[in-house]
Amino acid sequence: MASILKHIVKNDAMKTDPKEIYGWRVYLLACSACFGAMSFGWDSGVIGGVINLESFREAYGLADSDDEVAIANLSGNIVSVLQAGCFVGALAAYPLTDAYGRKYCLMAAALFTLVGVAMQAAASGHLEPMYIGRFISGLGVGASSVINPIYVTENAPRAIRGLLTGMYQLFIVTGGMIAFWGNYAVSVHLSGPKQYIVPLSVQGLPALLLFSLMAICNESPRYLARKDRWEEAKAVLIRIRNLGPDHPYLQDEFQEIADQLEYERRLVGDASFWSLQKEMWLVPANRKRAILSIVLMICQQMTGTNAINTYAPQIFKNLGITGTSNSLLSTGVYGIVKVVSCIIFLLFMADSLGRRRSLLVSSVGQAFCMFYIGLYVRISPPVDGQPVPGAGYFALVCIFVFAAFFQFGWGPACWILISEIPAARLRPMNVALGSATQWLFNFVVARAVPNMLATVGAHGYGTYLIFGSFCVSMFFFVWFFIPETKGISLEHMDALFGVTEEGKLDVTDGAKHDVSKVEIEEHSNRSDNRSV
């Protein structure tokens, strides 16, 4: 695996770090945690197609009115209540993951998602259990969105941290792709209530896999170190790095973890909620990182990507694709494009081209696509009963190209950045803040887009122009404010954001907490160390 990665990943860490650290365990840990991300992608894909199925529309009152705005409001409510739950779950995850650990909080999030999925599938045309079930699912999905990037980041080797953390986005789009094709399959092969109950039920599969796989995974070594469980932390690090306890690389990484924690504790003291708030907002380097995380996640949603993800069947109809099955088929192809594009980014761009340049390229490509679609719908909109013109087919291609450019930057890169730039003790709070912001604006977009498509110009052309304008502004935001982080260890992010070694020495009086000499006993009799 190491020899393959060296041909793909181009950074200094890949050239110097030992090949043993790229063993199968780190990939299994990342994939196991990322099933929490798949839950969101699967739900977004399922609900976007299900609300267009005639059987669902009849059962839930979406076919009883000719008022497009009223239908848009009800569709928006059904979709967006999940994002409301995600917002609450993301905020709740921060204190919980610090108190109980990454592993067990991910397992608890999976259980919440499963309960919510069961309620949605059993709602049988009643809006109340549908709303409650989607909110409960949102609690689990939102909590996973905070804990997942933290867990992967804290376990990943620095050279491929972008690749492994970016798998969060890959699992989102993979879940969406599976859901898109599932919707198409049920629209063709099933009828009646089964047509929507089956996809609503099957979306619980990622949560089930998340719970099962996390049960055999280890806790994060950096979390264990923060809780002063040093022997367990080093034992886990030895296992996932596949190195002996005296290997220089492992000793250096462990000492960096210890030095960083010692510096942070001397700087602010014990990690109470208010002391962490002061540290985040009163220390200039930390405040800058918190603000960047918030703005990055706002920008991610303002690209309009989740508008297309969730309402893709409706958008394809607006562009001239007729028939529910045809629009769902187009959505399935859209899902494949997203998955392939995300894989290309993770393999060839995240740790080689870098986060910053990927975001810049992504902004330009997405802006072009959105502006073209908006102008096409404004100047030469599709006409019912007539074939789609050449300009219309190019607009359809732009939807797929837009999806590819999003996966080249703003999709995975934001999750990578918000999980790697904060100081260790602020990482859970920073990721929770960024994730909650993402869910808040995801809710805003999910709730607003049906109305925008119905009211902002003919065929909703203004919707695309608005999102295109946001993409242009995001280019300049990245150009002036986002630094490159590829190949930089987590413990060196302070220096990147202006915290000097001299400043650290002033705080710590030059002290170093040499815990790398901790004697490690055999842990084979401990449940934490029977994990992968």
Coordinates of C-alpha atoms in Angstrom, one line a residue:
M1 CA 0.0 0.0 0.0
A2 CA 2.8 2.4 0.9
S3 CA 4.4 2.0 -2.6
I4 CA 1.1 2.8 -4.3
L5 CA 0.5 5.8 -2.0
K6 CA 3.9 7.3 -2.9
H7 CA 2.9 7.4 -6.5
I8 CA -0.3 9.2 -5.7
V9 CA 0.3 11.4 -2.6
K10 CA 2.9 14.1 -3.2
N11 CA 4.0 15.8 0.0
D12 CA 7.1 15.8 2.2
A13 CA 5.7 13.6 4.9
M14 CA 5.0 10.8 2.5
K15 CA 8.7 10.8 1.4
T16 CA 10.1 10.6 5.0
D17 CA 7.6 8.7 7.1
P18 CA 8.0 4.9 7.6
K19 CA 5.9 2.7 5.2
E20 CA 4.6 0.5 8.1
I21 CA 2.2 3.3 9.3
Y22 CA 0.0 2.8 6.2
G23 CA -1.3 -0.6 7.2
W24 CA -4.9 -1.8 6.9
R25 CA -5.9 -0.7 10.4
V26 CA -6.0 3.0 9.7
Y27 CA -8.2 2.4 6.6
L28 CA -10.6 0.2 8.5
L29 CA -10.9 2.8 11.3
A30 CA -11.7 5.5 8.8
C31 CA -14.2 3.5 6.9
S32 CA -15.9 2.3 10.0
A33 CA -16.5 5.8 11.4
C34 CA -17.5 7.2 8.0
F35 CA -20.7 5.1 7.9
G36 CA -22.1 7.9 10.0
A37 CA -21.6 10.2 7.0
M38 CA -23.2 7.6 4.7
S39 CA -26.4 7.9 6.8
F40 CA -26.8 11.6 5.8
G41 CA -26.0 11.0 2.1
W42 CA -28.4 8.1 2.0
D43 CA -31.2 10.0 3.7
S44 CA -30.8 13.1 1.4
G45 CA -30.9 10.8 -1.7
V46 CA -33.9 8.8 -0.4
I47 CA -36.1 11.7 0.7
G48 CA -35.4 13.7 -2.5
G49 CA -36.7 10.9 -4.7
V50 CA -39.4 9.6 -2.3
I51 CA -41.2 12.9 -2.2
N52 CA -41.6 12.7 -6.0
L53 CA -43.1 9.2 -6.0
E54 CA -46.8 9.3 -6.6
S55 CA -47.5 6.8 -3.9
F56 CA -45.8 9.0 -1.3
R57 CA -47.4 12.2 -2.5
E58 CA -50.8 10.6 -2.2
A59 CA -50.1 9.2 1.3
Y60 CA -48.7 12.5 2.7
G61 CA -51.0 15.0 1.0
L62 CA -48.6 16.3 -1.6
A63 CA -51.0 15.4 -4.4
D64 CA -54.1 17.0 -3.0
S65 CA -53.3 20.6 -4.0
D66 CA -52.7 22.5 -7.2
D67 CA -51.0 25.3 -5.2
E68 CA -47.2 25.0 -6.0
V69 CA -46.2 27.1 -3.1
A70 CA -48.2 25.0 -0.6
I71 CA -46.7 21.8 -2.0
A72 CA -43.2 23.4 -1.8
N73 CA -43.8 24.3 1.8
L74 CA -44.9 20.8 2.8
S75 CA -42.0 19.2 0.8
G76 CA -39.5 21.6 2.5
N77 CA -40.9 20.8 5.9
I78 CA -40.6 17.0 5.4
V79 CA -37.0 17.4 4.1
S80 CA -35.6 20.1 6.4
V81 CA -36.7 18.7 9.8
L82 CA -33.8 16.2 9.5
Q83 CA -31.4 19.2 9.2
A84 CA -33.0 20.7 12.3
G85 CA -32.2 17.6 14.3
C86 CA -28.7 17.5 12.8
F87 CA -28.1 21.1 14.1
V88 CA -29.1 20.0 17.7
G89 CA -27.1 16.8 17.4
A90 CA -24.0 18.6 16.3
L91 CA -24.1 21.0 19.2
A92 CA -24.8 18.2 21.7
A93 CA -21.9 16.1 20.4
Y94 CA -19.2 18.5 21.5
P95 CA -19.5 18.0 25.3
L96 CA -20.5 14.4 25.0
T97 CA -17.5 13.3 22.9
D98 CA -15.2 15.1 25.3
A99 CA -16.8 13.4 28.2
Y100 CA -17.4 9.8 26.9
G101 CA -15.0 9.5 24.0
R102 CA -15.2 9.3 20.2
K103 CA -15.9 5.6 19.9
Y104 CA -18.9 5.3 22.2
C105 CA -20.5 8.5 21.1
L106 CA -20.4 7.3 17.5
M107 CA -22.2 4.1 18.6
A108 CA -24.8 6.1 20.4
A109 CA -25.4 8.3 17.4
A110 CA -25.9 5.2 15.3
L111 CA -28.7 4.0 17.7
F112 CA -30.5 7.4 17.4
T113 CA -30.4 7.2 13.6
L114 CA -31.8 3.7 13.7
V115 CA -34.7 4.7 15.9
G116 CA -35.5 7.6 13.6
V117 CA -35.4 5.5 10.5
A118 CA -37.8 3.0 12.1
M119 CA -40.3 5.8 12.8
Q120 CA -40.1 7.1 9.3
A121 CA -40.8 3.7 7.7
A122 CA -43.7 3.1 10.1
A123 CA -45.3 6.5 9.7
S124 CA -47.9 5.2 7.2
G125 CA -49.0 8.5 5.8
H126 CA -49.0 10.3 9.2
L127 CA -46.9 13.5 9.2
E128 CA -46.3 13.6 13.0
P129 CA -44.2 10.4 13.3
M130 CA -42.5 11.3 10.0
Y131 CA -41.4 14.6 11.4
I132 CA -40.4 13.1 14.8
G133 CA -38.5 10.2 13.1
R134 CA -36.6 12.5 10.8
F135 CA -35.7 14.8 13.8
I136 CA -34.4 11.9 15.8
S137 CA -32.4 10.6 12.9
G138 CA -31.0 14.1 12.5
L139 CA -29.8 13.9 16.1
G140 CA -27.7 10.9 15.3
V141 CA -26.5 12.1 11.9
G142 CA -25.6 15.6 13.3
A143 CA -23.6 14.0 16.2
S144 CA -21.8 11.7 13.7
S145 CA -20.9 14.7 11.6
V146 CA -18.9 16.2 14.5
I147 CA -17.3 13.1 15.9
N148 CA -16.5 11.3 12.6
P149 CA -13.9 13.9 11.3
I150 CA -12.4 14.2 14.8
Y151 CA -12.0 10.5 15.2
V152 CA -10.4 9.9 11.8
T153 CA -8.1 13.0 12.0
E154 CA -6.8 11.9 15.4
N155 CA -6.0 8.4 14.1
A156 CA -4.7 9.2 10.7
P157 CA -1.0 9.5 9.7
R158 CA -0.2 13.0 8.7
A159 CA 0.8 12.3 5.1
I160 CA -2.7 10.8 4.2
R161 CA -4.8 12.7 6.8
G162 CA -6.5 14.6 4.0
L163 CA -7.3 11.4 2.1
L164 CA -8.7 9.6 5.2
T165 CA -10.6 12.6 6.6
G166 CA -12.0 13.4 3.2
M167 CA -13.5 9.9 3.1
Y168 CA -16.3 11.5 5.1
Q169 CA -17.4 13.2 2.0
L170 CA -16.9 10.1 -0.1
F171 CA -19.2 8.1 2.1
I172 CA -21.8 10.9 1.9
V173 CA -21.9 10.8 -1.9
T174 CA -21.7 7.0 -2.0
G175 CA -24.8 6.8 0.3
G176 CA -26.5 9.3 -2.0
M177 CA -25.7 7.4 -5.1
I178 CA -27.0 4.1 -3.6
A179 CA -30.2 5.9 -2.6
F180 CA -30.6 7.5 -6.0
W181 CA -30.5 4.2 -7.7
G182 CA -32.7 2.6 -5.1
N183 CA -35.3 5.3 -5.7
Y184 CA -35.1 4.5 -9.5
A185 CA -35.5 0.8 -8.8
V186 CA -38.6 1.1 -6.6
S187 CA -40.2 3.5 -9.1
V188 CA -39.9 0.8 -11.8
H189 CA -40.4 -2.4 -9.9
L190 CA -42.7 -1.6 -6.9
S191 CA -46.1 0.1 -6.4
G192 CA -48.3 1.2 -3.6
P193 CA -47.0 2.0 -0.1
K194 CA -44.0 -0.5 -0.6
Q195 CA -42.6 2.0 -3.1
Y196 CA -41.6 4.4 -0.4
I197 CA -41.5 2.2 2.7
V198 CA -38.7 0.0 1.3
P199 CA -36.2 2.9 0.6
L200 CA -37.2 4.6 3.9
S201 CA -36.4 1.3 5.8
V202 CA -33.2 0.4 4.0
Q203 CA -31.6 3.8 4.8
G204 CA -30.9 2.4 8.3
L205 CA -28.2 0.1 6.9
P206 CA -25.3 2.6 7.3
A207 CA -26.2 3.3 10.9
L208 CA -26.3 -0.5 11.6
L209 CA -22.8 -0.9 10.1
L210 CA -21.5 2.1 12.0
F211 CA -22.6 0.6 15.4
S212 CA -21.3 -2.9 14.6
L213 CA -17.9 -1.8 13.3
M214 CA -17.2 0.9 15.9
A215 CA -17.8 -1.8 18.6
I216 CA -14.5 -3.5 17.4
C217 CA -12.5 -0.3 16.8
N218 CA -10.2 1.5 19.3
E219 CA -10.6 4.8 21.0
S220 CA -8.7 7.8 19.6
P221 CA -5.1 7.9 21.0
R222 CA -5.2 11.7 21.3
Y223 CA -8.5 11.5 23.3
L224 CA -6.9 8.9 25.6
A225 CA -3.9 11.2 26.1
R226 CA -6.1 14.2 26.9
K227 CA -7.7 12.0 29.7
D228 CA -4.2 11.2 31.0
R229 CA -4.6 7.5 30.0
W230 CA -1.1 7.6 28.6
E231 CA -0.3 3.9 28.6
E232 CA -3.5 3.1 26.7
A233 CA -2.8 6.0 24.3
K234 CA 0.6 4.7 23.4
A235 CA -0.6 1.1 23.1
V236 CA -3.3 2.2 20.6
L237 CA -0.7 4.3 18.7
I238 CA 1.7 1.3 18.5
R239 CA -1.1 -0.8 17.1
I240 CA -2.5 1.6 14.4
R241 CA 1.0 2.7 13.3
N242 CA 2.2 -0.9 13.2
L243 CA 5.6 0.1 14.8
G244 CA 7.5 -1.0 17.8
P245 CA 7.4 1.1 21.0
D246 CA 11.0 2.3 20.5
H247 CA 10.7 3.4 16.9
P248 CA 11.8 7.0 16.4
Y249 CA 8.7 8.0 14.4
L250 CA 6.3 6.7 17.1
Q251 CA 8.4 8.3 19.9
D252 CA 8.4 11.7 18.0
E253 CA 4.6 11.6 17.4
F254 CA 3.9 10.6 21.0
Q255 CA 6.1 13.4 22.3
E256 CA 4.5 15.9 20.0
I257 CA 1.1 14.9 21.4
A258 CA 2.4 15.3 25.0
D259 CA 4.1 18.6 24.4
Q260 CA 1.0 20.1 22.7
L261 CA -1.3 19.0 25.6
E262 CA 1.2 20.4 28.1
Y263 CA 1.4 23.7 26.3
E264 CA -2.4 24.0 26.1
R265 CA -2.9 23.1 29.8
R266 CA -0.3 25.6 30.9
L267 CA -1.8 28.3 28.7
V268 CA -5.4 28.1 29.9
G269 CA -5.5 25.5 32.7
D270 CA -8.3 23.0 33.2
A271 CA -10.7 22.6 30.3
S272 CA -13.9 23.9 31.7
F273 CA -16.5 25.1 29.2
W274 CA -15.9 28.8 29.8
S275 CA -12.2 28.5 29.9
L276 CA -12.3 26.8 26.5
Q277 CA -14.6 29.6 25.2
K278 CA -12.1 32.2 26.4
E279 CA -9.3 30.3 24.8
M280 CA -11.2 30.0 21.5
W281 CA -12.3 33.6 21.2
L282 CA -9.7 35.6 23.1
V283 CA -6.5 34.0 21.7
P284 CA -6.1 35.6 18.2
A285 CA -4.8 32.4 16.4
N286 CA -7.7 30.3 17.8
R287 CA -10.3 33.0 17.1
K288 CA -9.1 33.1 13.5
R289 CA -9.4 29.3 13.1
A290 CA -12.9 29.3 14.6
I291 CA -14.1 32.0 12.3
L292 CA -12.6 30.3 9.3
S293 CA -14.3 27.1 10.2
I294 CA -17.7 28.8 10.4
V295 CA -17.3 30.7 7.1
L296 CA -16.0 27.5 5.3
M297 CA -19.1 25.6 6.3
I298 CA -21.4 28.5 5.3
C299 CA -19.7 28.6 1.9
Q300 CA -20.1 24.9 1.5
Q301 CA -23.8 25.1 1.7
M302 CA -24.1 28.3 -0.3
T303 CA -22.7 26.5 -3.4
G304 CA -26.2 25.1 -3.7
T305 CA -24.9 21.5 -3.7
N306 CA -27.4 20.1 -1.2
A307 CA -30.2 21.9 -3.1
I308 CA -29.3 19.7 -6.1
N309 CA -28.7 16.6 -4.0
T310 CA -32.1 16.8 -2.3
Y311 CA -34.2 18.2 -5.1
A312 CA -32.4 16.7 -8.1
P313 CA -35.4 15.0 -9.5
Q314 CA -37.4 18.2 -9.5
I315 CA -34.4 20.2 -10.9
F316 CA -34.0 17.7 -13.8
K317 CA -37.8 18.1 -14.5
N318 CA -37.3 21.9 -14.6
L319 CA -34.5 21.4 -17.2
G320 CA -36.8 19.3 -19.5
I321 CA -36.4 15.7 -18.3
T322 CA -40.0 14.3 -18.4
G323 CA -41.3 11.4 -16.3
T324 CA -40.6 10.5 -12.7
S325 CA -38.5 7.4 -13.7
N326 CA -36.4 9.4 -16.2
S327 CA -35.7 12.1 -13.7
L328 CA -34.7 9.5 -11.1
L329 CA -32.5 7.8 -13.6
S330 CA -30.7 11.1 -14.3
T331 CA -30.3 11.5 -10.6
G332 CA -28.7 8.1 -10.4
V333 CA -26.1 9.1 -13.0
Y334 CA -25.5 12.3 -11.0
G335 CA -24.7 10.2 -8.0
I336 CA -22.2 8.2 -9.9
V337 CA -20.4 11.4 -11.1
K338 CA -20.2 12.6 -7.5
V339 CA -18.6 9.4 -6.3
V340 CA -16.1 9.1 -9.1
S341 CA -15.1 12.8 -8.7
C342 CA -14.7 12.5 -4.9
I343 CA -12.4 9.4 -5.4
I344 CA -10.3 11.4 -7.8
F345 CA -10.0 14.3 -5.3
L346 CA -9.0 12.0 -2.4
L347 CA -6.4 10.1 -4.4
F348 CA -4.8 12.8 -6.5
M349 CA -5.7 16.2 -5.0
A350 CA -6.3 16.3 -1.2
D351 CA -2.7 15.6 -0.2
S352 CA -1.0 16.5 -3.4
L353 CA -2.6 19.6 -5.0
G354 CA -3.7 20.6 -1.5
R355 CA -6.8 22.1 0.2
R356 CA -6.4 25.7 -0.9
R357 CA -5.9 25.2 -4.6
S358 CA -8.6 22.6 -4.7
L359 CA -11.1 25.1 -3.2
L360 CA -10.0 27.8 -5.7
V361 CA -10.5 25.5 -8.7
S362 CA -13.8 24.2 -7.3
S363 CA -15.2 27.8 -6.9
V364 CA -14.5 28.7 -10.5
G365 CA -16.0 25.6 -12.0
Q366 CA -19.1 25.7 -9.8
A367 CA -19.7 29.4 -10.6
F368 CA -19.6 28.8 -14.4
C369 CA -22.0 25.9 -14.2
M370 CA -24.6 27.7 -12.0
F371 CA -24.5 30.9 -14.2
Y372 CA -24.9 28.9 -17.4
I373 CA -27.9 26.9 -16.0
G374 CA -29.5 30.1 -14.7
L375 CA -29.1 32.0 -18.0
Y376 CA -30.3 29.0 -20.0
V377 CA -33.5 28.7 -17.9
R378 CA -34.0 32.5 -18.1
I379 CA -33.4 33.0 -21.8
S380 CA -34.5 29.7 -23.4
P381 CA -36.4 27.6 -20.9
P382 CA -37.6 24.1 -21.8
V383 CA -41.2 23.8 -23.2
D384 CA -43.5 20.9 -22.2
G385 CA -44.0 18.4 -25.0
Q386 CA -41.0 19.6 -27.0
P387 CA -37.6 18.0 -27.3
V388 CA -34.8 19.4 -25.2
P389 CA -32.6 21.7 -27.4
G390 CA -28.8 21.5 -27.5
A391 CA -28.4 24.3 -25.1
G392 CA -30.6 22.4 -22.7
Y393 CA -28.5 19.3 -22.9
F394 CA -25.5 21.4 -22.1
A395 CA -27.3 22.7 -19.0
L396 CA -27.9 19.1 -18.0
V397 CA -24.2 18.4 -18.5
C398 CA -23.5 21.4 -16.3
I399 CA -25.4 19.7 -13.4
F400 CA -23.0 16.8 -13.6
V401 CA -19.9 19.0 -14.1
F402 CA -21.0 21.1 -11.1
A403 CA -21.2 17.9 -9.0
A404 CA -17.6 17.0 -10.1
F405 CA -16.2 20.4 -9.2
F406 CA -17.9 20.3 -5.8
Q407 CA -16.2 17.0 -5.0
F408 CA -12.8 18.5 -6.2
G409 CA -12.9 21.0 -3.4
W410 CA -15.8 22.4 -1.4
G411 CA -17.2 19.0 -0.5
P412 CA -14.3 17.1 1.2
A413 CA -11.9 19.9 1.8
C414 CA -14.1 21.8 4.3
W415 CA -14.4 18.8 6.5
I416 CA -10.6 18.2 6.3
L417 CA -9.8 21.8 7.2
I418 CA -12.2 22.2 10.2
S419 CA -11.0 19.0 11.8
E420 CA -7.2 19.6 11.3
I421 CA -6.6 23.3 12.0
P422 CA -7.7 23.7 15.6
A423 CA -5.6 23.1 18.7
A424 CA -6.1 19.6 20.2
R425 CA -8.2 20.7 23.2
L426 CA -10.3 22.9 21.0
R427 CA -10.8 20.4 18.2
P428 CA -14.2 19.0 19.4
M429 CA -15.6 22.5 20.0
N430 CA -14.3 23.8 16.7
V431 CA -15.7 20.9 14.7
A432 CA -19.0 21.1 16.5
L433 CA -19.2 24.8 15.7
G434 CA -18.4 24.2 12.1
S435 CA -20.7 21.2 11.8
A436 CA -23.6 23.0 13.5
T437 CA -23.1 25.9 11.1
Q438 CA -23.2 23.5 8.2
W439 CA -26.4 22.0 9.4
L440 CA -28.0 25.3 10.1
F441 CA -27.4 26.6 6.6
N442 CA -28.2 23.1 5.2
F443 CA -31.6 23.6 6.9
V444 CA -32.0 27.1 5.5
V445 CA -31.2 25.8 1.9
A446 CA -33.4 22.7 2.2
R447 CA -36.3 24.8 3.5
A448 CA -35.9 27.6 1.0
V449 CA -35.1 25.9 -2.3
P450 CA -38.5 24.5 -3.1
N451 CA -40.0 28.0 -2.7
M452 CA -37.1 29.5 -4.6
L453 CA -37.7 27.1 -7.5
A454 CA -41.4 28.0 -7.5
T455 CA -41.1 31.8 -7.0
V456 CA -37.7 33.2 -8.1
G457 CA -38.3 33.6 -11.8
A458 CA -39.7 31.2 -14.4
H459 CA -38.5 27.7 -13.6
G460 CA -36.6 29.1 -10.7
Y461 CA -33.7 30.6 -12.8
G462 CA -32.8 33.1 -10.1
T463 CA -32.0 30.3 -7.8
Y464 CA -29.0 29.2 -9.9
L465 CA -27.8 32.8 -10.4
I466 CA -27.8 33.4 -6.6
F467 CA -25.8 30.2 -5.9
G468 CA -23.4 31.2 -8.8
S469 CA -22.8 34.6 -7.2
F470 CA -21.9 32.9 -3.9
C471 CA -19.4 30.7 -5.7
V472 CA -17.6 33.8 -7.1
S473 CA -17.4 35.4 -3.6
M474 CA -16.0 32.1 -2.2
F475 CA -13.0 32.2 -4.6
F476 CA -11.9 35.5 -3.1
F477 CA -12.5 34.4 0.4
V478 CA -10.2 31.4 -0.1
W479 CA -7.6 33.5 -2.0
F480 CA -7.1 35.9 0.9
F481 CA -7.8 33.9 4.0
I482 CA -7.2 30.1 3.7
P483 CA -3.6 28.8 4.1
E484 CA -2.3 25.4 2.8
T485 CA -2.2 22.6 5.4
K486 CA -1.3 19.5 3.4
G487 CA 1.5 17.4 5.0
I488 CA 1.6 19.5 8.2
S489 CA 1.2 17.5 11.5
L490 CA -1.7 18.4 13.8
E491 CA 0.7 19.6 16.5
H492 CA 2.3 22.1 14.1
M493 CA -1.0 23.9 13.1
D494 CA -0.4 26.5 15.8
A495 CA 2.8 27.7 14.1
L496 CA 0.9 27.9 10.8
F497 CA -1.6 30.3 12.4
G498 CA 0.9 32.5 14.1
V499 CA 1.7 30.8 17.5
T500 CA 5.5 30.8 17.7
E501 CA 7.7 28.4 19.5
E502 CA 9.0 31.3 21.6
G503 CA 5.4 32.0 22.7
K504 CA 5.0 28.4 23.7
L505 CA 8.2 28.4 25.7
D506 CA 7.0 31.6 27.5
V507 CA 3.9 29.8 28.6
T508 CA 5.5 26.5 29.6
D509 CA 8.7 28.0 31.0
G510 CA 10.5 25.7 28.6
A511 CA 9.1 22.6 30.3
K512 CA 8.4 19.4 28.5
H513 CA 6.2 16.7 29.8
D514 CA 8.3 13.7 28.7
V515 CA 5.6 11.0 28.8
S516 CA 7.2 9.1 25.9
K517 CA 9.2 7.2 28.5
V518 CA 6.1 5.8 30.1
E519 CA 6.5 2.1 30.6
I520 CA 4.0 0.2 28.5
E521 CA 2.7 -3.0 29.9
E522 CA 0.9 -5.7 28.0
H523 CA -2.7 -4.8 27.5
S524 CA -4.0 -7.9 25.9
N525 CA -6.3 -8.4 28.8
R526 CA -8.0 -5.0 28.3
S527 CA -11.1 -4.7 26.2
D528 CA -9.8 -1.4 24.7
N529 CA -6.9 -3.3 23.2
R530 CA -8.7 -6.1 21.6
S531 CA -9.9 -3.8 18.9
V532 CA -8.6 -3.3 15.5

